[in-house]
Tab-separated table of C-alpha atoms in Angstrom:
chain	number	residue	atom	x	y	z
A	20	MET	CA	-6.128	9.589	-2.372
A	21	LYS	CA	-6.518	6.992	0.428
A	22	LEU	CA	-3.654	6.293	2.770
A	23	VAL	CA	-4.171	3.469	5.364
A	24	VAL	CA	-2.091	2.913	8.225
A	25	VAL	CA	-1.790	-0.484	9.897
A	26	SER	CA	-0.566	-0.340	13.512
A	27	ALA	CA	0.077	-3.418	15.431
A	28	GLY	CA	0.954	-2.037	18.779
A	29	LEU	CA	-0.431	-3.578	21.855
A	30	GLY	CA	-0.218	-0.798	24.558
A	31	VAL	CA	-1.902	2.556	25.035
A	32	PRO	CA	-0.063	4.773	24.395
A	33	SER	CA	2.028	2.737	21.994
A	34	SER	CA	5.377	3.822	20.352
A	35	THR	CA	4.269	1.759	17.295
A	36	ARG	CA	1.377	3.960	17.067
A	37	LEU	CA	3.335	6.988	17.587
A	38	LEU	CA	5.880	6.082	14.709
A	39	ALA	CA	2.959	5.065	12.366
A	40	ASP	CA	1.320	8.508	12.949
A	41	ARG	CA	4.755	10.402	12.303
A	42	LEU	CA	5.122	8.410	9.151
A	43	ALA	CA	1.555	9.214	7.872
A	44	ALA	CA	1.785	12.848	8.713
A	45	ALA	CA	5.139	13.219	6.910
A	46	THR	CA	3.723	11.309	3.917
A	47	VAL	CA	0.609	13.456	3.758
A	48	GLU	CA	2.684	16.700	3.782
A	49	ARG	CA	4.103	15.570	0.575
A	50	VAL	CA	0.862	14.766	-1.350
A	51	PRO	CA	-0.201	17.992	-3.227
A	52	SER	CA	-3.878	16.789	-3.698
A	53	GLY	CA	-4.101	15.980	0.024
A	54	ALA	CA	-4.973	12.396	1.397
A	55	GLU	CA	-7.615	10.649	3.395
A	56	VAL	CA	-5.819	8.856	6.402
A	57	ARG	CA	-7.421	5.714	7.963
A	58	VAL	CA	-5.700	4.046	10.937
A	59	ILE	CA	-6.291	0.327	11.591
A	60	GLU	CA	-5.288	-0.829	15.172
A	61	VAL	CA	-4.684	-4.502	14.802
A	62	ARG	CA	-5.222	-5.071	18.440
A	63	ASP	CA	-8.738	-4.027	18.242
A	64	LEU	CA	-9.389	-6.817	15.523
A	65	ALA	CA	-7.504	-9.699	17.442
A	66	VAL	CA	-10.532	-11.732	18.458
A	67	ALA	CA	-12.058	-11.294	14.785
A	68	ILE	CA	-8.739	-12.388	13.327
A	69	ALA	CA	-8.728	-15.502	15.492
A	70	HIS	CA	-12.404	-16.353	14.552
A	71	ASN	CA	-11.504	-15.763	10.962
A	72	LEU	CA	-8.600	-18.238	11.123
A	73	THR	CA	-10.719	-20.844	12.375
A	74	SER	CA	-13.958	-20.207	10.564
A	75	GLY	CA	-12.692	-18.625	7.364
A	76	PHE	CA	-15.377	-15.652	7.821
A	77	PRO	CA	-14.412	-12.283	8.954
A	78	GLY	CA	-16.743	-10.334	11.179
A	79	PRO	CA	-18.051	-6.842	10.153
A	80	ALA	CA	-15.304	-4.856	11.593
A	81	LEU	CA	-12.512	-6.994	10.293
A	82	ALA	CA	-14.107	-7.198	6.841
A	83	ASP	CA	-14.221	-3.412	6.852
A	84	ALA	CA	-10.498	-3.064	7.718
A	85	LEU	CA	-9.501	-5.682	5.044
A	86	ASP	CA	-11.637	-3.742	2.578
A	87	ALA	CA	-9.953	-0.388	3.622
A	88	VAL	CA	-6.550	-2.010	2.959
A	89	THR	CA	-7.412	-3.435	-0.283
A	90	GLU	CA	-8.834	-0.009	-1.627
A	91	ALA	CA	-5.985	2.061	-0.352
A	92	ASP	CA	-3.458	3.668	-2.724
A	93	GLY	CA	-0.634	3.250	-0.190
A	94	LEU	CA	0.169	1.672	3.132
A	95	VAL	CA	2.128	2.608	6.205
A	96	VAL	CA	2.606	-0.658	8.218
A	97	VAL	CA	4.390	-0.691	11.582
A	98	THR	CA	4.873	-3.498	13.915
A	99	PRO	CA	6.391	-4.180	17.299
A	100	VAL	CA	9.372	-6.659	17.235
A	101	PHE	CA	8.768	-9.892	19.126
A	102	SER	CA	11.377	-12.619	18.982
A	103	ALA	CA	13.529	-10.769	16.259
A	104	SER	CA	10.477	-10.659	14.043
A	105	TYR	CA	7.057	-9.159	13.521
A	106	SER	CA	4.275	-9.685	15.959
A	107	GLY	CA	2.018	-12.844	15.483
A	108	LEU	CA	-0.932	-10.556	15.493
A	109	PHE	CA	0.544	-8.362	12.715
A	110	LYS	CA	1.315	-11.562	10.566
A	111	SER	CA	-2.062	-13.000	11.045
A	112	PHE	CA	-3.829	-9.961	9.828
A	113	PHE	CA	-1.985	-9.963	6.540
A	114	ASP	CA	-2.420	-13.875	6.359
A	115	VAL	CA	-6.236	-13.338	6.612
A	116	LEU	CA	-5.973	-10.582	4.030
A	117	GLY	CA	-3.912	-12.701	1.621
A	118	ALA	CA	-6.204	-15.671	1.974
A	119	ARG	CA	-9.244	-13.462	1.232
A	120	ASP	CA	-7.763	-11.771	-1.690
A	121	ARG	CA	-4.165	-12.921	-2.932
A	122	ASP	CA	-3.951	-9.728	-5.204
A	123	ALA	CA	-4.997	-7.352	-2.483
A	124	LEU	CA	-1.463	-5.744	-2.206
A	125	ALA	CA	-0.316	-6.361	-5.642
A	126	GLY	CA	1.501	-3.325	-6.852
A	127	LYS	CA	0.382	-1.383	-3.838
A	128	PRO	CA	3.281	1.108	-2.429
A	129	VAL	CA	4.003	0.165	1.179
A	130	LEU	CA	6.222	1.734	3.762
A	131	ILE	CA	7.468	-0.789	6.425
A	132	ALA	CA	8.471	0.262	10.007
A	133	ALA	CA	8.988	-1.419	13.216
A	134	THR	CA	9.598	-0.497	16.890
A	135	GLY	CA	11.695	-2.359	19.519
A	136	GLY	CA	13.646	-2.124	22.641
A	137	SER	CA	17.056	-2.462	21.212
A	138	ALA	CA	18.904	-1.211	17.898
A	139	ARG	CA	20.052	-4.979	17.503
A	140	HIS	CA	16.608	-5.671	16.178
A	141	SER	CA	16.675	-3.358	13.375
A	142	LEU	CA	17.418	-5.995	11.010
A	143	VAL	CA	13.848	-7.116	11.272
A	144	LEU	CA	13.044	-4.743	8.436
A	145	ASP	CA	14.969	-6.640	5.757
A	146	HIS	CA	14.942	-10.158	7.279
A	147	ALA	CA	11.063	-10.344	7.988
A	148	LEU	CA	9.047	-7.378	6.646
A	149	ARG	CA	10.624	-6.874	3.354
A	150	PRO	CA	10.239	-10.464	2.414
A	151	LEU	CA	6.771	-10.748	3.652
A	152	PHE	CA	5.392	-7.760	1.452
A	153	ALA	CA	7.546	-8.861	-1.463
A	154	TYR	CA	5.852	-12.161	-1.264
A	155	LEU	CA	2.330	-10.320	-1.216
A	156	ARG	CA	3.701	-8.412	-4.389
A	157	ALA	CA	3.621	-5.058	-2.933
A	158	VAL	CA	6.024	-2.287	-3.823
A	159	VAL	CA	8.078	-1.719	-0.757
A	160	VAL	CA	9.745	1.551	-0.573
A	161	PRO	CA	13.576	1.429	-0.310
A	162	THR	CA	13.876	3.136	3.167
A	163	GLY	CA	12.462	1.257	6.213
A	164	VAL	CA	12.206	2.868	9.448
A	165	TYR	CA	13.350	1.119	12.721
A	166	ALA	CA	12.839	2.967	16.056
A	167	ALA	CA	14.418	1.539	19.136
A	168	SER	CA	13.797	2.954	22.573
A	169	GLU	CA	16.855	5.252	22.568
A	170	ASP	CA	15.925	6.642	19.047
A	171	TRP	CA	13.122	8.807	20.285
A	172	GLY	CA	14.264	12.310	20.867
A	173	ALA	CA	17.526	11.467	19.300
A	174	GLU	CA	19.108	12.590	15.973
A	175	GLY	CA	18.522	10.274	12.990
A	176	LEU	CA	14.983	9.041	13.416
A	177	PRO	CA	13.352	12.312	11.876
A	178	ASP	CA	15.479	12.162	8.962
A	179	ARG	CA	14.709	8.563	8.379
A	180	VAL	CA	11.071	9.176	8.740
A	181	GLU	CA	11.276	12.123	6.221
A	182	ARG	CA	13.183	10.040	3.682
A	183	ALA	CA	10.849	7.142	3.859
A	184	ALA	CA	7.825	9.405	3.637
A	185	ALA	CA	9.016	11.046	0.620
A	186	GLU	CA	9.744	7.841	-1.182
A	187	LEU	CA	6.090	6.626	-0.333
A	188	ALA	CA	4.591	9.891	-1.517
A	189	ALA	CA	6.549	9.537	-4.786
A	190	LEU	CA	4.441	6.530	-5.493
A	191	LEU	CA	0.980	7.904	-4.723
A	192	PRO	CA	-1.348	9.423	-7.154
A	193	ALA	CA	-0.718	13.196	-6.430
A	194	THR	CA	-3.431	14.377	-8.687
A	195	LEU	CA	-6.960	13.380	-10.077
A	196	PRO	CA	-6.706	11.576	-13.329
A	197	ALA	CA	-7.084	13.689	-16.456
A	198	PRO	CA	-10.589	13.650	-17.825
A	199	ARG	CA	-11.315	11.179	-20.694
A	200	ARG	CA	-11.426	12.692	-23.946
A	201	GLU	CA	-13.942	11.725	-26.358
A	202	ARG	CA	-12.643	9.678	-29.222
A	203	GLU	CA	-12.663	11.655	-32.438
A	204	GLU	CA	-14.388	10.015	-35.413
A	205	PRO	CA	-12.323	9.725	-38.521
A	206	GLU	CA	-13.223	11.884	-41.671
A	207	ALA	CA	-15.530	10.049	-43.847
A	208	PHE	CA	-13.980	8.838	-47.244
A	209	GLU	CA	-15.522	7.767	-50.343
A	210	VAL	CA	-15.182	3.897	-50.964
A	211	VAL	CA	-14.518	3.376	-54.734
A	212	PRO	CA	-15.412	-0.231	-56.028
A	213	PHE	CA	-12.594	-2.399	-57.277
A	214	GLU	CA	-14.267	-2.554	-60.699
A	215	GLU	CA	-14.292	1.137	-61.272
A	216	ARG	CA	-10.696	1.555	-60.291
A	217	LEU	CA	-9.676	-1.206	-62.758
A	218	ALA	CA	-11.815	0.306	-65.560
A	219	ALA	CA	-10.049	3.703	-64.989
A	220	LEU	CA	-6.722	1.927	-65.475
A	221	ARG	CA	-7.776	0.393	-68.656
A	222	ASP	CA	-8.967	3.837	-70.200
């Protein structure tokens, strides 16, 4: 099972990455079959994204990241809040993905999350992130997670992380598919010509 984390934090260390890591860890704990986790730091792809927007061609690193998102069984996406919405770099990454493959996220489970300096920006989850991924036809889990500066170390955030992770894990493949059973051939039967059946009725 492949879980891909898309983190759009700009700093190092980043509260956005910290939240992304907590959500991924909580999700993996709930997947009985285990999970392979890949983290994509969007800031590392900023130049490649800009080049793709102007030329239409991704570089090797960006193409690899886009492939990872497309092939993932589920996503955790986290963005910092700028001007009451997701960051431009975060949006550009998914613009490039959608232009490359409009069905890349169709039916894919996605956990949305965001970080910001004030709790007043928490509506970004429902007014920006949820519509974006609904447009991309992803399956967005009911609980989004927003972490303001005052939430770190306070009550409430761990519960939201656990609840959202449980919802995402419930949508991920927990076990390998059952082996395909060979189709059983039907028993052979005797074909009686119509003329013989008709003659039998006349006798």
